[in-house]
Coordinates of C-alpha atoms and ligand atoms in Angstrom, one line a residue:
M1 CA -131.9 -12.6 166.8
S2 CA -131.6 -11.0 163.4
N3 CA -128.8 -11.8 161.0
R4 CA -128.3 -8.0 160.7
V5 CA -127.0 -7.6 164.3
A6 CA -123.2 -7.6 164.6
Y7 CA -121.6 -10.6 166.1
E8 CA -121.5 -10.7 169.8
P9 CA -120.7 -13.7 172.1
L10 CA -123.6 -14.8 174.2
T11 CA -123.5 -15.0 177.9
P12 CA -125.8 -16.9 180.3
E13 CA -127.2 -13.5 181.2
T14 CA -127.9 -12.3 177.7
L15 CA -128.9 -15.5 175.9
A16 CA -132.6 -15.7 176.8
E17 CA -133.3 -12.1 175.8
R18 CA -131.3 -12.4 172.6
L19 CA -132.9 -15.7 171.5
G20 CA -136.3 -15.2 173.1
Q21 CA -138.0 -14.1 169.9
L22 CA -136.7 -17.0 167.7
E23 CA -139.5 -19.2 166.7
P24 CA -137.5 -22.5 166.3
V25 CA -136.1 -21.9 169.8
V26 CA -139.4 -20.8 171.4
S27 CA -141.2 -23.8 169.9
H28 CA -138.8 -26.1 171.9
L29 CA -138.5 -24.1 175.1
G30 CA -141.8 -22.3 175.5
P31 CA -142.6 -18.6 174.9
D32 CA -141.8 -17.1 178.3
Y33 CA -138.0 -16.6 177.9
S34 CA -137.7 -15.0 181.3
Q35 CA -138.2 -18.6 182.7
W36 CA -135.4 -20.2 180.6
Q37 CA -132.5 -21.6 182.5
V38 CA -129.1 -21.1 180.8
Q39 CA -126.0 -23.1 181.7
E40 CA -122.6 -22.7 179.9
I41 CA -121.1 -26.2 179.6
G42 CA -118.4 -25.6 177.0
D43 CA -115.4 -27.5 178.1
G44 CA -114.0 -28.0 174.6
N45 CA -111.2 -26.3 172.9
L46 CA -112.9 -23.8 170.7
N47 CA -116.5 -22.7 171.4
L48 CA -119.2 -21.5 173.7
V49 CA -121.8 -24.2 174.4
F50 CA -125.0 -23.6 176.4
I51 CA -127.8 -25.9 177.6
V52 CA -131.0 -23.8 177.6
T53 CA -134.0 -25.3 179.4
G54 CA -137.5 -23.9 179.3
S55 CA -140.9 -25.1 180.4
T56 CA -141.4 -27.5 177.4
G57 CA -137.9 -28.8 176.7
S58 CA -134.2 -28.0 176.2
V59 CA -131.9 -27.1 173.4
I60 CA -128.1 -26.8 172.9
V61 CA -126.8 -23.4 171.7
K62 CA -123.3 -23.5 170.3
Q63 CA -121.5 -20.3 169.3
A64 CA -118.1 -20.0 167.8
L65 CA -115.6 -17.6 169.4
P66 CA -113.3 -15.5 167.2
Y67 CA -110.3 -17.2 168.8
V68 CA -109.1 -20.6 170.1
R69 CA -110.7 -20.9 173.5
L70 CA -108.0 -23.3 174.8
V71 CA -105.3 -20.8 174.0
G72 CA -106.9 -17.4 174.1
D73 CA -107.2 -14.4 171.8
S74 CA -103.6 -14.6 170.8
W75 CA -104.8 -17.4 168.4
P76 CA -107.6 -15.9 166.3
L77 CA -109.9 -18.3 164.4
P78 CA -112.6 -17.2 161.9
L79 CA -116.2 -17.3 162.9
Y80 CA -117.2 -18.7 159.5
R81 CA -116.3 -22.2 160.8
A82 CA -119.8 -22.4 162.3
Y83 CA -121.1 -22.2 158.7
Y84 CA -119.1 -25.3 157.8
E85 CA -120.2 -27.1 160.9
N86 CA -123.8 -26.5 160.0
C87 CA -123.2 -27.7 156.5
A88 CA -121.5 -30.9 157.8
L89 CA -124.3 -31.6 160.3
T90 CA -126.9 -31.3 157.5
R91 CA -125.0 -33.6 155.2
Q92 CA -124.3 -36.2 158.0
A93 CA -128.0 -36.2 159.0
N94 CA -128.9 -37.2 155.4
R95 CA -126.1 -39.7 155.0
S96 CA -126.3 -41.4 158.4
H97 CA -129.9 -40.9 159.6
G98 CA -130.4 -40.4 163.3
C99 CA -126.7 -40.3 164.0
V100 CA -126.2 -36.6 164.7
P101 CA -128.2 -34.0 166.6
E102 CA -131.0 -32.2 164.7
V103 CA -130.3 -28.6 163.9
F104 CA -133.2 -26.3 164.8
H105 CA -131.6 -22.9 163.8
F106 CA -128.5 -21.5 162.3
D107 CA -127.3 -17.9 162.4
D108 CA -124.4 -17.2 160.2
R109 CA -123.6 -13.7 161.5
Q110 CA -123.6 -14.8 165.1
A111 CA -121.8 -18.1 164.2
L112 CA -124.4 -19.9 166.2
I113 CA -126.2 -23.2 165.9
V114 CA -129.2 -24.2 168.0
M115 CA -129.6 -27.9 168.0
E116 CA -131.1 -30.9 169.7
H117 CA -130.1 -31.4 173.4
L118 CA -129.0 -35.0 173.5
T119 CA -130.2 -36.3 176.9
P120 CA -129.4 -38.4 178.9
H121 CA -126.4 -38.9 176.6
V122 CA -122.9 -38.0 178.0
I123 CA -119.6 -37.6 176.3
L124 CA -118.3 -41.1 175.5
R125 CA -114.8 -40.4 176.7
N126 CA -116.1 -39.8 180.2
K127 CA -118.0 -43.1 180.1
L128 CA -114.8 -44.9 179.0
I129 CA -112.9 -43.4 181.8
M130 CA -115.6 -44.4 184.3
G131 CA -115.6 -48.0 182.9
E132 CA -119.1 -47.9 181.5
R133 CA -120.2 -50.0 178.5
V134 CA -122.3 -48.8 175.6
E135 CA -124.4 -51.4 173.7
G136 CA -123.8 -51.4 169.9
L137 CA -121.0 -48.8 170.0
G138 CA -118.7 -50.5 167.6
R139 CA -121.4 -51.1 165.1
F140 CA -122.6 -47.5 165.4
V141 CA -119.2 -46.1 164.8
G142 CA -118.4 -48.4 161.9
E143 CA -121.7 -47.7 160.1
F144 CA -121.4 -44.0 160.7
C145 CA -117.9 -43.9 159.2
A146 CA -118.9 -46.2 156.2
R147 CA -122.1 -44.3 155.4
T148 CA -120.6 -40.8 155.6
A149 CA -117.5 -42.0 153.7
F150 CA -119.3 -43.8 150.9
R151 CA -122.3 -41.4 150.5
G152 CA -120.1 -38.3 150.5
S153 CA -117.9 -39.6 147.8
E154 CA -118.1 -40.1 144.0
L155 CA -118.8 -43.7 144.6
C156 CA -122.3 -42.4 145.4
M157 CA -122.6 -38.7 144.4
S158 CA -122.4 -37.4 140.9
S159 CA -119.1 -35.9 139.9
A160 CA -120.7 -32.4 139.6
A161 CA -122.5 -32.4 142.9
K162 CA -119.4 -33.7 144.8
K163 CA -117.1 -31.2 143.1
A164 CA -119.4 -28.4 143.9
D165 CA -119.4 -29.4 147.5
V166 CA -115.6 -29.6 147.6
G167 CA -115.8 -26.0 146.4
V168 CA -118.1 -25.1 149.3
F169 CA -115.7 -26.5 151.8
S170 CA -112.6 -25.1 150.1
G171 CA -113.3 -21.7 151.8
N172 CA -112.5 -23.3 155.2
V173 CA -108.8 -23.0 155.5
E174 CA -107.9 -22.3 159.1
I175 CA -109.5 -25.4 160.6
P176 CA -107.6 -27.9 158.4
A177 CA -104.5 -25.9 159.1
I178 CA -104.9 -26.7 162.8
T179 CA -105.0 -30.5 162.1
E180 CA -102.1 -30.2 159.6
S181 CA -99.8 -28.8 162.2
L182 CA -101.1 -30.1 165.6
V183 CA -101.7 -33.7 164.4
F184 CA -99.2 -34.3 161.6
T185 CA -96.3 -32.0 162.2
D186 CA -95.9 -30.7 165.8
P187 CA -95.6 -34.1 167.5
Y188 CA -92.4 -34.8 165.6
F189 CA -90.3 -31.8 166.6
N190 CA -90.1 -29.5 169.5
A191 CA -92.9 -27.2 168.5
E192 CA -93.9 -24.2 170.5
M193 CA -97.3 -25.4 171.7
N194 CA -96.2 -28.9 172.5
S195 CA -96.1 -30.5 175.9
H196 CA -95.5 -34.0 177.1
N197 CA -94.9 -35.9 180.3
S198 CA -91.1 -35.5 180.8
L199 CA -90.7 -39.1 181.9
L200 CA -91.4 -39.9 178.3
D201 CA -88.3 -38.0 177.1
P202 CA -86.4 -41.1 175.9
V203 CA -89.4 -42.4 173.9
V204 CA -90.1 -39.0 172.4
A205 CA -86.5 -38.5 171.4
S206 CA -86.4 -41.8 169.6
L207 CA -89.7 -41.0 167.7
R208 CA -88.3 -37.6 166.7
A209 CA -85.1 -39.1 165.5
N210 CA -86.8 -41.6 163.3
V211 CA -86.6 -40.1 159.8
E212 CA -88.5 -43.0 158.2
L213 CA -91.4 -42.4 160.6
K214 CA -91.4 -38.6 159.9
C215 CA -91.5 -39.3 156.1
R216 CA -94.3 -41.7 156.5
V217 CA -96.3 -39.2 158.5
Q218 CA -95.7 -36.5 156.0
R219 CA -96.9 -38.8 153.3
M220 CA -100.1 -39.2 155.3
L221 CA -100.3 -35.5 155.7
M222 CA -100.1 -35.1 151.9
K223 CA -103.0 -37.5 151.5
F224 CA -105.0 -35.7 154.2
A225 CA -104.4 -32.3 152.6
S226 CA -104.7 -33.2 148.9
N227 CA -107.1 -36.2 148.7
T228 CA -110.7 -35.0 148.5
E229 CA -112.4 -38.5 148.4
T230 CA -115.2 -37.7 150.8
L231 CA -116.5 -35.2 153.4
L232 CA -114.9 -36.1 156.8
H233 CA -116.1 -35.4 160.3
G234 CA -112.5 -34.4 160.7
D235 CA -112.2 -34.8 164.5
L236 CA -113.9 -38.1 165.3
H237 CA -112.7 -38.9 168.8
S238 CA -114.5 -40.2 171.9
G239 CA -115.2 -36.5 172.9
S240 CA -117.1 -36.2 169.6
I241 CA -119.5 -39.0 170.5
M242 CA -122.3 -38.8 173.1
S243 CA -123.8 -42.0 174.4
T244 CA -126.3 -43.5 176.8
D245 CA -125.9 -47.1 177.7
R246 CA -127.5 -48.2 174.4
E247 CA -127.5 -45.3 172.0
S248 CA -124.8 -43.1 170.5
K249 CA -124.7 -39.9 168.4
V250 CA -121.8 -38.1 166.7
I251 CA -121.4 -34.4 167.5
D252 CA -119.1 -31.5 166.7
P253 CA -118.1 -31.8 163.0
E254 CA -116.5 -28.3 163.1
F255 CA -113.3 -29.9 161.6
A256 CA -115.3 -31.2 158.6
Q257 CA -113.3 -31.1 155.4
Y258 CA -112.9 -33.2 152.3
G259 CA -110.2 -35.8 152.8
P260 CA -109.4 -39.5 152.6
M261 CA -112.1 -42.1 153.5
S262 CA -109.7 -43.7 156.0
F263 CA -109.2 -40.6 158.2
D264 CA -112.3 -40.7 160.5
L265 CA -112.0 -44.5 161.0
G266 CA -108.3 -44.1 161.9
M267 CA -108.9 -41.3 164.4
V268 CA -111.7 -43.0 166.2
T269 CA -109.7 -46.2 166.5
A270 CA -106.8 -44.3 168.0
N271 CA -109.1 -42.9 170.6
F272 CA -110.4 -46.3 171.5
L273 CA -106.9 -47.6 171.8
M274 CA -105.9 -44.7 174.1
A275 CA -109.0 -45.5 176.2
Y276 CA -107.7 -49.2 176.3
F277 CA -104.1 -48.4 177.3
S278 CA -105.2 -45.9 180.0
Q279 CA -107.5 -48.3 181.8
P280 CA -105.0 -49.8 184.3
A281 CA -104.9 -46.3 185.9
H282 CA -108.6 -46.0 186.1
R283 CA -109.6 -49.3 187.7
A284 CA -108.4 -52.6 189.3
E285 CA -111.7 -54.3 189.4
D286 CA -113.1 -55.5 186.0
L287 CA -109.9 -54.3 184.3
V288 CA -109.3 -57.3 182.1
D289 CA -113.0 -57.6 181.1
Y290 CA -113.3 -53.9 180.5
Q291 CA -110.2 -53.7 178.3
Q292 CA -111.5 -56.7 176.3
W293 CA -114.7 -54.9 175.8
I294 CA -112.9 -51.9 174.4
L295 CA -111.0 -54.2 172.0
S296 CA -114.3 -55.7 171.0
V297 CA -115.6 -52.3 170.2
I298 CA -112.6 -51.7 168.0
G299 CA -113.0 -55.0 166.2
E300 CA -116.8 -54.4 165.7
S301 CA -116.3 -50.9 164.4
L302 CA -113.7 -52.1 161.8
Q303 CA -115.9 -55.1 160.8
S304 CA -119.1 -53.0 160.6
F305 CA -117.3 -50.4 158.5
R306 CA -116.4 -53.1 156.0
S307 CA -119.8 -54.8 155.9
E308 CA -121.7 -51.5 155.6
F309 CA -119.3 -50.3 152.9
R310 CA -119.8 -53.5 150.9
R311 CA -123.6 -53.2 151.3
L312 CA -123.5 -49.7 150.0
W313 CA -121.2 -50.7 147.2
G314 CA -123.8 -53.2 146.1
T315 CA -126.8 -51.0 146.5
E316 CA -125.8 -47.3 146.2
R317 CA -122.9 -47.2 143.8
T318 CA -124.6 -44.5 141.7
G319 CA -121.6 -42.1 141.3
M320 CA -118.9 -41.7 138.6
L321 CA -116.5 -44.2 140.2
F322 CA -116.6 -47.9 139.4
P323 CA -119.8 -47.6 137.4
A324 CA -122.0 -50.7 136.8
A325 CA -121.6 -49.9 133.1
L326 CA -117.9 -50.9 133.4
F327 CA -118.5 -54.0 135.6
E328 CA -121.9 -55.6 136.2
H329 CA -123.2 -54.6 132.8
Q330 CA -120.3 -56.3 131.2
G331 CA -120.8 -59.4 133.2
H332 CA -117.8 -58.5 135.4
D333 CA -117.8 -58.8 139.2
S334 CA -116.8 -55.5 140.9
S335 CA -116.4 -57.0 144.4
P336 CA -112.6 -57.5 144.0
A337 CA -112.3 -53.8 143.4
C338 CA -114.3 -53.1 146.5
E339 CA -112.1 -55.5 148.5
Q340 CA -109.0 -53.7 147.2
L341 CA -110.3 -50.4 148.2
L342 CA -111.2 -51.6 151.6
E343 CA -107.7 -53.0 152.1
E344 CA -106.3 -49.6 151.1
I345 CA -108.7 -47.8 153.5
N346 CA -107.7 -50.1 156.4
R347 CA -104.0 -49.6 155.8
D348 CA -104.3 -45.8 155.7
A349 CA -106.7 -45.8 158.7
M350 CA -104.0 -47.7 160.7
R351 CA -101.5 -45.0 159.8
F352 CA -103.8 -42.1 160.7
C353 CA -104.5 -44.1 163.9
G354 CA -100.9 -44.2 164.9
I355 CA -100.5 -40.5 164.2
E356 CA -103.4 -39.6 166.4
M357 CA -102.0 -41.8 169.2
H358 CA -98.9 -39.6 169.0
R359 CA -100.4 -36.2 168.8
R360 CA -102.7 -36.7 171.9
C361 CA -99.6 -37.3 174.1
L362 CA -97.2 -34.9 172.4
S363 CA -98.7 -31.8 170.9
L364 CA -101.5 -29.4 172.0
A365 CA -104.9 -30.8 173.2
H366 CA -104.1 -34.0 175.0
N367 CA -106.9 -36.4 175.8
A368 CA -108.4 -36.8 179.3
D369 CA -107.9 -40.6 179.2
F370 CA -104.3 -40.1 180.1
E371 CA -104.4 -36.5 181.4
V372 CA -106.5 -37.3 184.4
I373 CA -104.0 -39.9 185.7
E374 CA -102.3 -38.0 188.6
D375 CA -99.4 -40.4 189.1
V376 CA -97.0 -39.2 186.4
E377 CA -95.0 -42.4 186.5
V378 CA -98.0 -44.6 186.0
R379 CA -99.2 -42.2 183.3
A380 CA -95.8 -42.3 181.5
S381 CA -95.7 -46.1 181.5
L382 CA -99.1 -46.3 179.8
E383 CA -98.5 -43.4 177.4
A384 CA -95.2 -45.1 176.4
R385 CA -97.1 -48.2 175.2
N386 CA -99.5 -46.0 173.3
L387 CA -96.6 -44.0 171.6
E388 CA -94.7 -47.1 170.6
M389 CA -97.6 -48.9 169.2
G390 CA -98.5 -45.7 167.3
A391 CA -95.1 -45.8 165.7
Q392 CA -95.4 -49.5 164.7
L393 CA -98.8 -48.8 163.2
I394 CA -97.4 -45.9 161.1
L395 CA -94.4 -47.9 159.9
E396 CA -95.9 -51.3 159.5
A397 CA -99.6 -50.8 158.6
D398 CA -99.1 -52.8 155.4
R399 CA -98.3 -55.8 157.5
L400 CA -101.5 -55.6 159.5
P401 CA -104.2 -57.4 157.6
D402 CA -107.2 -57.0 159.8
E403 CA -108.6 -56.0 163.2
F404 CA -107.5 -59.3 164.7
A405 CA -103.9 -58.4 164.0
L406 CA -104.5 -54.9 165.4
I407 CA -106.1 -56.3 168.6
S408 CA -103.3 -58.8 169.3
M409 CA -100.8 -56.0 168.7
A410 CA -102.6 -53.9 171.3
E411 CA -102.7 -56.8 173.8
D412 CA -98.9 -57.3 173.3
Y413 CA -98.1 -53.6 173.9
N414 CA -100.4 -53.6 176.9
Q415 CA -98.0 -56.1 178.6
R416 CA -94.8 -54.2 177.8
N417 CA -92.7 -52.3 180.4
I418 CA -91.1 -49.7 178.1
L419 CA -89.7 -47.2 180.6
Ligands
SR1_501 C1 -106.7 -25.7 168.9 S1 -107.9 -27.0 168.7 C2 -107.1 -28.4 169.3 C3 -107.9 -29.6 169.0 O1 -109.2 -29.5 169.5 C4 -110.1 -30.1 168.6 O2 -110.9 -31.0 169.3 C5 -109.2 -30.8 167.6 O3 -108.9 -32.1 168.0 C6 -108.0 -30.0 167.6 O4 -106.9 -30.6 167.0
MG502 MG1 -114.6 -30.8 169.0

């Protein structure tokens, strides 16, 4: 498909003919495009996603739509977001090798990315709802977050290269605006696109009446919007991770933007906590052990983040920040500075975590962990634990020294009868 052809959404009927001459696609699927099988699998909020299978393999074709799919064409969204997603995939592939799908082809005009079909991987959120374990998950997540955070920052990059890249991503304004409102603002008032389980009304009213909480969240929004420490994935939840029983990959960085190093870590931790709190509705057998396993994933991801960050600090600190010239070359140990930074990242991650726990129950785009629970009373009792723990994380993150404290807080809320 030529870059000169005007944008047109693909369909299962037109895809093979439109992509049938593209060498990077043909080389994966085989030349006879009349034999390709095309299946639209997009169940996300924004895009078209197809699995295309030919005689010699399969690929994923992802195409942006000019509107928010979840809402419809009343909410337009620029096609150029596919360009930023492609930029993010390229950078993540370099910074965290083997952790994201390989890109085979990008078409700017068609807002289309052809990439590796991860198989037999499935969306991690579905595995968590089914009670399936993934070997090495915590370590994978922690290392991915540490490598992308560190290597995308001026701890590693030159000032000029990093600032040029901030410039590249600065054209992407609508996508951050979605997060700014849906994540940080809408949950805390009666916004138009919000919805929540009405049995949660008293809990929600108390959150929305808490001015200290709203101020703290707005302070975190200020960091999110103004701090350009590193290139974020921007939407790292369990629907943005695909896993087998022993391997994981991160997908869908269409919300990539420059932001604070703590953001991705906080978001993904929130999604593990929501998986944890929702479990009593998903299983009776193996409940205790499975919940413990999720907590161990949280613990391992936070520990792995720290240990990988420290390793990179020691081996790849080649950027403008904390240069060896100021520390090691003067005979001064820089590790206390690294520890201080890690403490700050952990504190902010816990606050972002609490905010994500709120938004997934209160604003647009709830998560399936709770949404698939049919009994609204059961669902409300589990969501209430999640909402209240989220508030404590936002307000008291500075009293939470490490993952052990986080895990015992989660165990405590998991026993509470709030409603
Ligand atoms: C309108 S987009 C809603 C949500 O979907 C994405 O996955 C992001 O989480 C976004 O906030
Ligand atoms: Mg997504």
